CSV table of C-alpha atoms and ligand atoms in Angstrom, one decimal:
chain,number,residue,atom,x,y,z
A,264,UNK,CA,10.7,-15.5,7.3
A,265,UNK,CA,14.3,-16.6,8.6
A,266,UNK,CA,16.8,-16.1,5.1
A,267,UNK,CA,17.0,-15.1,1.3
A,268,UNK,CA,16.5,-19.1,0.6
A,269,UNK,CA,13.3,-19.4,2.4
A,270,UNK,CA,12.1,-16.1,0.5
A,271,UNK,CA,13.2,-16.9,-2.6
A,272,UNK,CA,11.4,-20.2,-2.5
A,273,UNK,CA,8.5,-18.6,-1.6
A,274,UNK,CA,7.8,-17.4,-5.0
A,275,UNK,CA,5.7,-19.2,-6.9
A,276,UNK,CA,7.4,-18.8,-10.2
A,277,UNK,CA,4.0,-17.3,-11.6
A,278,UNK,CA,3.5,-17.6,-15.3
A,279,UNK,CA,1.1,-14.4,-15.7
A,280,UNK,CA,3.4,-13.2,-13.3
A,281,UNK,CA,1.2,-10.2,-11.8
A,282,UNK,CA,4.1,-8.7,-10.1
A,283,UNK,CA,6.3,-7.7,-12.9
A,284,UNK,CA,3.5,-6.9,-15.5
A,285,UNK,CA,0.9,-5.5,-13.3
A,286,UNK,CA,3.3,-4.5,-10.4
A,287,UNK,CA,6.4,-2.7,-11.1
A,288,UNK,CA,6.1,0.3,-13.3
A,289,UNK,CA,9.7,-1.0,-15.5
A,290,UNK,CA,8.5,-4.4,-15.8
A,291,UNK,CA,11.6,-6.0,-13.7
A,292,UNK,CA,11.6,-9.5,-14.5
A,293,UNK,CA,11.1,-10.7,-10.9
A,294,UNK,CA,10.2,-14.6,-10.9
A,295,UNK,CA,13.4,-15.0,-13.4
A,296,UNK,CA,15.3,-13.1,-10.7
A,297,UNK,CA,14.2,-15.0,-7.6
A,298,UNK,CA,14.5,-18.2,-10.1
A,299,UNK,CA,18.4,-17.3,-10.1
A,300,UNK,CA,18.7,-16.8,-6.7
A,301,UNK,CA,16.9,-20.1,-6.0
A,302,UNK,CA,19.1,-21.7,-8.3
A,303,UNK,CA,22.3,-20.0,-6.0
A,304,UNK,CA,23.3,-17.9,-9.2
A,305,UNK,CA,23.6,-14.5,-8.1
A,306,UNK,CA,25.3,-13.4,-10.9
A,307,UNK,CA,22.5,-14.3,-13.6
A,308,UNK,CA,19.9,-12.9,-10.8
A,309,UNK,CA,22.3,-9.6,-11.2
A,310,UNK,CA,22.5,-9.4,-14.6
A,311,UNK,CA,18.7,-9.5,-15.0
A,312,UNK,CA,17.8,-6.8,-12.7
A,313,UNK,CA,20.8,-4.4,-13.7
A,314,UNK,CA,19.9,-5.2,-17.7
A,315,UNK,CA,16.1,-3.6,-17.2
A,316,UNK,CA,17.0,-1.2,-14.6
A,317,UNK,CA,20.3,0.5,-13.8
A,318,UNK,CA,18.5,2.0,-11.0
A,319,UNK,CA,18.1,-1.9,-9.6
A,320,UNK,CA,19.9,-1.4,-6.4
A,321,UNK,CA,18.5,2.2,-5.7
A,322,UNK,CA,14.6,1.2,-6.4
A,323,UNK,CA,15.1,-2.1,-4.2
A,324,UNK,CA,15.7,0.6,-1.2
A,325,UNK,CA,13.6,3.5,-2.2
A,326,UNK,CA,10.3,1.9,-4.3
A,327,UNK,CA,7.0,2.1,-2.7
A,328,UNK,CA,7.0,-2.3,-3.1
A,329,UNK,CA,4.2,-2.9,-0.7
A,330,UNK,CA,2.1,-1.0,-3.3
A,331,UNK,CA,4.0,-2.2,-6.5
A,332,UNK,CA,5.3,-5.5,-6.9
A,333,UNK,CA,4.6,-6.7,-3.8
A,334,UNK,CA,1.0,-5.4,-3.6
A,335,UNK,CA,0.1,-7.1,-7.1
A,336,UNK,CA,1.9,-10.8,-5.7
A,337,UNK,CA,-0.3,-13.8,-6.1
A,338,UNK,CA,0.7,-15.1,-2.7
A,339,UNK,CA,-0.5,-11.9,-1.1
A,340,UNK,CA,-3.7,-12.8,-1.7
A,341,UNK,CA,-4.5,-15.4,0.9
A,342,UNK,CA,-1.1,-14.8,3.0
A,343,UNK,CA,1.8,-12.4,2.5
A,344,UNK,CA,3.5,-11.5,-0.4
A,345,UNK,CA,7.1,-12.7,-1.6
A,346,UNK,CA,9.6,-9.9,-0.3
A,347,UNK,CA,10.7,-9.0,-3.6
A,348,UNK,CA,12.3,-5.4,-2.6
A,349,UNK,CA,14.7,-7.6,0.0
A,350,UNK,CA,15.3,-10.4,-2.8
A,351,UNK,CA,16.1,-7.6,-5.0
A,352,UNK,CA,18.4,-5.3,-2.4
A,353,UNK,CA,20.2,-8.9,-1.3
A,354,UNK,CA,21.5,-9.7,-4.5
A,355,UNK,CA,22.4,-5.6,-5.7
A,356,UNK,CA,24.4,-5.9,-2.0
A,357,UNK,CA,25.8,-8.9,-2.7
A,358,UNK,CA,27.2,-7.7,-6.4
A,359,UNK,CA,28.6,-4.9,-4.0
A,360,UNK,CA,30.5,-6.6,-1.6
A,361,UNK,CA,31.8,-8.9,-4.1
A,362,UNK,CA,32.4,-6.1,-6.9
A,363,UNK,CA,31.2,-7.6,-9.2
A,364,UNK,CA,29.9,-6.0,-12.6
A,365,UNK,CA,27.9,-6.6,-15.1
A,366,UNK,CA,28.7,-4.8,-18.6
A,367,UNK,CA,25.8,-4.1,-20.4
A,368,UNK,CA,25.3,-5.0,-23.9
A,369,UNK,CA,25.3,-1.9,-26.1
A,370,UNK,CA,23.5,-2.0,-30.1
A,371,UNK,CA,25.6,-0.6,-32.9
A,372,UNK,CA,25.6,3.4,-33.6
A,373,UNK,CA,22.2,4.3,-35.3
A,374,UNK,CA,23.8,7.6,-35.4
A,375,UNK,CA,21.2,10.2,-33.6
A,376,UNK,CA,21.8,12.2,-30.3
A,377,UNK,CA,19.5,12.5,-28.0
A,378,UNK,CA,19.4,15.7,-25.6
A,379,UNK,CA,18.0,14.6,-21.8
A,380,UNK,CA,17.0,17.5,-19.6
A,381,UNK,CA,17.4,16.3,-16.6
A,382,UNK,CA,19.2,13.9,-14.9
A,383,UNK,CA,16.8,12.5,-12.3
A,384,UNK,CA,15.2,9.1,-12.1
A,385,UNK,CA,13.4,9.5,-15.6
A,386,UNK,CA,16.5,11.1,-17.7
A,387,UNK,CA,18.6,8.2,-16.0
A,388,UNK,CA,15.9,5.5,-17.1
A,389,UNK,CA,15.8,7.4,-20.5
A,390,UNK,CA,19.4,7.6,-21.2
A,391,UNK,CA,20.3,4.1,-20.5
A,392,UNK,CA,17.4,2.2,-22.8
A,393,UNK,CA,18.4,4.8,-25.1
A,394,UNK,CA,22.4,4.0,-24.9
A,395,UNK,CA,21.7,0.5,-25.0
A,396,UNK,CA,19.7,0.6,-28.5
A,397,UNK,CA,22.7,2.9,-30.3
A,398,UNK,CA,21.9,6.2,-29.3
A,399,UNK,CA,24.5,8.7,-28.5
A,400,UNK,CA,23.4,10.9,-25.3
A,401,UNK,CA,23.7,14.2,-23.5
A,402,UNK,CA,22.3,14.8,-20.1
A,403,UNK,CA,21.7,18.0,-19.0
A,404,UNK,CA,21.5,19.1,-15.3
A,405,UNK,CA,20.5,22.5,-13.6
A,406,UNK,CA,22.4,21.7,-10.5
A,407,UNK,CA,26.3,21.0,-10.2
A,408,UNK,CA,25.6,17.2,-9.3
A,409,UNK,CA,23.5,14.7,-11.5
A,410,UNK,CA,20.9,12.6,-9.8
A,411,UNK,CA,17.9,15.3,-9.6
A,412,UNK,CA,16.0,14.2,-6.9
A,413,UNK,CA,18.1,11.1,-6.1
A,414,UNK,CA,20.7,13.4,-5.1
A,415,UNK,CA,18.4,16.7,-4.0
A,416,UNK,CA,15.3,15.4,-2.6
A,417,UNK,CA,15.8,12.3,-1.1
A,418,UNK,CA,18.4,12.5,2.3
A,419,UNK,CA,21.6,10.4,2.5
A,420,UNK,CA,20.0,8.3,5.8
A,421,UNK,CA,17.3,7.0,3.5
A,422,UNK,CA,19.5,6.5,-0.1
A,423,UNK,CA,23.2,6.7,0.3
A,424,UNK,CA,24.4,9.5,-2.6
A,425,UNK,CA,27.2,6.7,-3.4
A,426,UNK,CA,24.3,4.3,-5.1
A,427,UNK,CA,23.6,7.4,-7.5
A,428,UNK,CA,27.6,8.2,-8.1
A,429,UNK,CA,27.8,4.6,-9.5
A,430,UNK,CA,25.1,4.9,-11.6
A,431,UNK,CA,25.9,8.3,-13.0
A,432,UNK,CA,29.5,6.3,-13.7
A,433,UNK,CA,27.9,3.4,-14.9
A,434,UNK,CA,26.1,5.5,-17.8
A,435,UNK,CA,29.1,7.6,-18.5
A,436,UNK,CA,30.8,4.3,-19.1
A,437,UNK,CA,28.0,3.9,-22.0
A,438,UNK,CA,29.3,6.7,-23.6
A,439,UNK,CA,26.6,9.3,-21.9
A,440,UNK,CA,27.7,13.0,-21.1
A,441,UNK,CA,26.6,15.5,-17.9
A,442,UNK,CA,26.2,18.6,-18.3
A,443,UNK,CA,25.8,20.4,-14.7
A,444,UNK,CA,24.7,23.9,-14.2
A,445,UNK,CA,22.5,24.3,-17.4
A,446,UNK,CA,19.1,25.1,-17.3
A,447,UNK,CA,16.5,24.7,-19.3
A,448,UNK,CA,15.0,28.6,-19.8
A,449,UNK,CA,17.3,30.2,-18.2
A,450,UNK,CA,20.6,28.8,-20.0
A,451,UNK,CA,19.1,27.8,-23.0
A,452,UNK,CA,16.0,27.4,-25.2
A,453,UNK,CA,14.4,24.2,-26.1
A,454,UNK,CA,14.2,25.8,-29.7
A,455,UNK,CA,18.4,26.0,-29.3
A,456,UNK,CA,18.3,22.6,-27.8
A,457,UNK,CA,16.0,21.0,-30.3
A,458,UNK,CA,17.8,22.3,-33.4
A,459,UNK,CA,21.1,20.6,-32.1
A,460,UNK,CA,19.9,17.4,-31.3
A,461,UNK,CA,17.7,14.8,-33.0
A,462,UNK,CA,15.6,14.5,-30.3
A,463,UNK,CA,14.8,15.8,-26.8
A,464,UNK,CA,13.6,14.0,-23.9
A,465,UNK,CA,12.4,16.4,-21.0
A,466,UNK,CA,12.5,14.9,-17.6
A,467,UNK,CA,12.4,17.8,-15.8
A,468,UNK,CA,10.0,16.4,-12.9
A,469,UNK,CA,8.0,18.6,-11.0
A,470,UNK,CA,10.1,20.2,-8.6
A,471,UNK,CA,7.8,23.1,-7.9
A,472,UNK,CA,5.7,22.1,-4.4
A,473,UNK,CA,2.3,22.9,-4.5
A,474,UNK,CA,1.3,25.7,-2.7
A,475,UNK,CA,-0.9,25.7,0.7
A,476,UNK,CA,-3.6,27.5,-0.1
A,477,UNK,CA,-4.0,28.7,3.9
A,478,UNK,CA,-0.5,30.3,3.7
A,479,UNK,CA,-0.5,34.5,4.5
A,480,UNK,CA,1.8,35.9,2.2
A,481,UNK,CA,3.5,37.3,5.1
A,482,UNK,CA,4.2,34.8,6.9
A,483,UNK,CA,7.8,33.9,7.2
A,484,UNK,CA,9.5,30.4,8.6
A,485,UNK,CA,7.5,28.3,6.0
A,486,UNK,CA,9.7,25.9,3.9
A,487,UNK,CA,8.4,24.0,1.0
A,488,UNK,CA,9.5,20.3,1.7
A,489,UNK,CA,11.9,20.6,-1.1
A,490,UNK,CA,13.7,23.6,-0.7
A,491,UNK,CA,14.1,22.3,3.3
A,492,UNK,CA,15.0,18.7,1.6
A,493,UNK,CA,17.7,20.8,-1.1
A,494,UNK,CA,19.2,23.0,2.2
A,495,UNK,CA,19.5,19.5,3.8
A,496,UNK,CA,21.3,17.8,1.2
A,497,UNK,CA,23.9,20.3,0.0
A,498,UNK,CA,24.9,20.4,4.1
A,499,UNK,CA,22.9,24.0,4.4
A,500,UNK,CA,21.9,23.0,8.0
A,501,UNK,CA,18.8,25.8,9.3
A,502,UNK,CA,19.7,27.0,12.4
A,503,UNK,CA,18.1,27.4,15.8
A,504,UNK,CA,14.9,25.4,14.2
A,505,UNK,CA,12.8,25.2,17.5
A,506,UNK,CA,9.8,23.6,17.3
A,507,UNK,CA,8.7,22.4,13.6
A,508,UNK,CA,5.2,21.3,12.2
A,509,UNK,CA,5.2,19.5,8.9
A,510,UNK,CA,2.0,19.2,7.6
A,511,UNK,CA,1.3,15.9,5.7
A,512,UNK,CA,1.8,12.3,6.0
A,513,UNK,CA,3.2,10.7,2.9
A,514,UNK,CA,6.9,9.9,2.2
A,515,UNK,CA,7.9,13.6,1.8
A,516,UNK,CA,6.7,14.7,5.2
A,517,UNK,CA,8.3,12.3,6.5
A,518,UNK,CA,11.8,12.8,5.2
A,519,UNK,CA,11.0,16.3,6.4
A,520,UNK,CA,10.3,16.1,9.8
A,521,UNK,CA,13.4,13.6,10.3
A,522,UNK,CA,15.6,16.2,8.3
A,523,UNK,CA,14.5,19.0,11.1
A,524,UNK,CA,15.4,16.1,13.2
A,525,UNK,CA,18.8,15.7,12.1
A,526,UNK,CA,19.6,19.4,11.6
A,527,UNK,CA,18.8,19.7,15.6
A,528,UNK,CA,15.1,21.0,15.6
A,529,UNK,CA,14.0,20.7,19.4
A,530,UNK,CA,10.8,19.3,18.4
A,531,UNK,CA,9.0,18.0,15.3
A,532,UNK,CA,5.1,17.4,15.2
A,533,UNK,CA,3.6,16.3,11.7
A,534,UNK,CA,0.0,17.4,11.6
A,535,UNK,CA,-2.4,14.5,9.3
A,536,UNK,CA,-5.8,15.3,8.9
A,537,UNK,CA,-6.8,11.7,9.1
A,538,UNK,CA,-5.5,9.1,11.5
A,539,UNK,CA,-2.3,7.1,11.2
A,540,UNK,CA,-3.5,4.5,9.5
A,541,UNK,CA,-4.8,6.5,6.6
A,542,UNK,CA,-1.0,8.2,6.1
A,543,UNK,CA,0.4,7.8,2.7
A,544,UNK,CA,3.4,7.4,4.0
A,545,UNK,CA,5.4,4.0,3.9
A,546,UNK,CA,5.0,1.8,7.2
A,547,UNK,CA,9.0,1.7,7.8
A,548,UNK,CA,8.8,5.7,7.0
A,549,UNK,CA,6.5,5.9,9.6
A,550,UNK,CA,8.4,3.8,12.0
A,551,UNK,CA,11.9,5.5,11.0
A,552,UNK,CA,10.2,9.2,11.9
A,553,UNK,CA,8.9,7.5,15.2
A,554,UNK,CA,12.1,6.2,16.3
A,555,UNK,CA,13.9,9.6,15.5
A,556,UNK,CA,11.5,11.2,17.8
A,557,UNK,CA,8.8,12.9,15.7
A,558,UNK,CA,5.5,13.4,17.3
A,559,UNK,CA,2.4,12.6,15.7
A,560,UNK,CA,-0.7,14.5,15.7
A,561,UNK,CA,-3.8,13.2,14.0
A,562,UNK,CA,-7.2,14.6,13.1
A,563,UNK,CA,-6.0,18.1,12.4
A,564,UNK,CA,-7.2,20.1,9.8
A,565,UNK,CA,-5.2,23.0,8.6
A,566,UNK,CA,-7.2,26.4,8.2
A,567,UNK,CA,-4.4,29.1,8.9
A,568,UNK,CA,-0.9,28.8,9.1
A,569,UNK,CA,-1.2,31.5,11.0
A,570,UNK,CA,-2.8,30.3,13.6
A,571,UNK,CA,-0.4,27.0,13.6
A,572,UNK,CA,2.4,29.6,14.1
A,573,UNK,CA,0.8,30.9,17.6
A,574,UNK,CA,0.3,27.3,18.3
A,575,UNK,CA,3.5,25.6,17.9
B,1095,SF4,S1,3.4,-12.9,-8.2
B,1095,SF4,FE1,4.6,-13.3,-6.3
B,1095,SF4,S2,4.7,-15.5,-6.2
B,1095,SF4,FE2,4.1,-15.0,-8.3
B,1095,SF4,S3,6.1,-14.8,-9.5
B,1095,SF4,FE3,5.5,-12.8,-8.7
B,1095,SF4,S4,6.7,-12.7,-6.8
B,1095,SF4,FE4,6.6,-14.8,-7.3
C-alpha cells in the first residue's frame, strides 16, 4: 500500500467495529479516526485518539497491533488488515511536526484525591481518565524518572524517552503531581498512603522476572532481562560483554539481545526452544534483532545454565 490516503480508505468504516471493541484493550475509536483522516482533518483524527489515550502516539509505536486491532479487522479476514498502528503513528507525527495540541476537556472538582503508585503505562492511563472526571491526583514513583517501564524497560532505539516526557507534561498540565524516589514498602505503607488519600490505585506492574528454574545459585554473569534492560537505560553500559545468550523469543528477548548489541557484546545468540516461526516476538522485532546482527538458534531446550556457560 503506497500512502496514508490509500490506507485510510481501506477501512471499511465497520459499524460493529471489531477492531476497537474486540481489538484494542482502551477501546480507541479507530474507524472515527481513519474517518477523519479520510476526510483530510487531522486535527479531529488527533483529538480523538489523544481524548481516549494520552499514550496515542507511544501505543501507535510500541502496541503488539498485529495481535490487537489489527488482528481482530474485518478486512483481515479474506485479505490484509487496515494498518491502523501507521494511521495512528501518521497523524500523532503529524500533530508533532506541526505542534499542534489538543487541550483536553477536564470535569469540575468532585473533590477526592487519588494516590497512583506507579507511574508506568497503567498509573498514566489511570491518572488521566481520573483527571479528566474531577479528580485531583498524585503519582508516586520508586525511580527518579516517571514513565516505569516506558522509561526503564523499554530502550530509547525502540520508544524515544521524549514521547514519555510529553506525556508526563501533558498530565502535570492536568493538575497531576510526581513524586520520584518513593516506594511503596520501603518509603511508605499503603496503610499511611490509604489514610491520606481517598483512594489508591496500585499500578505497580510486575517488575520482578521470573526465575529460570535451571539457574545454579552460583553461577554468576546471569542478568534478568530487566535489570540488563534498567543498566541499559540509565547509560550503565556492561563491559567487556563477550559472547551473550538470551534465552527466549518474545519482545523482551529481543530488546535484550539488541541492548548487548548496542553496549558492544562481540556476539549475541538467542536460544528458542521452538522454531522461528513459533517466537512470540513481533515480526519487525525479529527483523530489527536480525539486522543488528543477533544470531538465531532454534530447537534448544535449556536444561543447565551451566552447561550454556561452557558452551557459549
Ligand atoms: S474492522 Fe478494519 S475495516 Fe472495519 S472499521 Fe475497523 S479498521 Fe476499519
Amino acid at each position: 500500500m503506497e500512502n496514508i490516503e490509500e490506507m485510510a480508505n481501506y477501512c471499511l468504516n465497520c459499524k460493529l467495529k471489531p477492531c476497537s471493541e474486540k481489538g484494542c484493550p482502551i477501546k480507541t475509536q479507530i474507524p472515527e479516526f481513519i474517518s477523519e483522516i479520510k476526510n483530510n482533518n487531522l486535527k479531529k483524527a488527533y483529538n480523538i485518539l489523544q481524548e481516549n489515550n494520552i499514550c496515542s502516539h507511544i501505543c501507535s509505536i510500541i502496541c503488539p497491533q498485529e495481535e490487537q486491532c489489527e488482528g481482530s479487522c474485518i478486512r483481515g479476514i479474506k485479505s490484509y488488515p487496515t494498518h491502523i498502528g501507521l494511521l495512528e503513528k501518521y497523524v500523532n507525527e503529524w500533530a508533532e511536526k506541526e505542534g499542534y495540541n489538543y487541550k483536553i476537556n477536564i470535569e469540575k472538582s468532585v473533590g477526592k484525591k487519588v494516590a497512583i503508585i506507579g507511574s508506568g503505562p497503567a498509573g498514566i492511563e489511570c491518572g488521566f481518565e481520573l483527571l479528566k472526571n474531577g479528580y485531583e491526583v498524585d503519582i508516586y514513583e520508586k525511580d527518579s524518572i516517571p514513565g516505569g517501564i516506558l522509561i526503564y524497560g523499554i530502550p530509547d532505539f525502540r520508544l524515544s524517552k521524549n514521547y514519555v516526557e510529553e506525556v508526563i507534561n501533558k498530565l502535570e498540565e492536568m493538575g497531576a503531581k510526581f513524586i520520584t524516589n518513593k516506594e511503596l514498602g520501603k518509603d511508605f505503607s499503603l496503610k499511611e498512603i490509604s489514610e491520606k488519600y481517598d483512594a489508591v490505585f496500585l499500578g505497580i506492574g510486575a517488575p520482578k522476572s521470573s526465575r529460570y528454574s535451571l539457574y545454579e545459585k552460583e553461577l554468576k554473569n546471569i542478568y534478568d532481562s530487566d535489570v540488563f534492560l534498567k543498566a541499559y537505560n540509565e547509560n550503565k553500559f556492561l563491559k567487556n560483554l563477550g559472547t551473550v545468550v538470551v534465552i527466549g523469543g518474545g519482545n523482551v528477548a529481543m530488546d535484550s539481545a539488541r541492548v548487548a548489541v548496542k553496549m558492544g557484546a562481540e556476539k549475541v545468540k538467542i536460544l528458542y526452544r521452538r522454531d522461528r516461526k513459533h517466537m512470540p516476538a513481533r515480526e519487525i522485532e525479529l527483523d530489527d534483532a536480525i539486522k543488528d546482527g543477533v544470531e538465531f538458534k532454534e530447537l534448544i531446550r535449556v536444561v543447565s545454565a551451566n552447561e550454556i556457560n561452557r558452551k557459549y
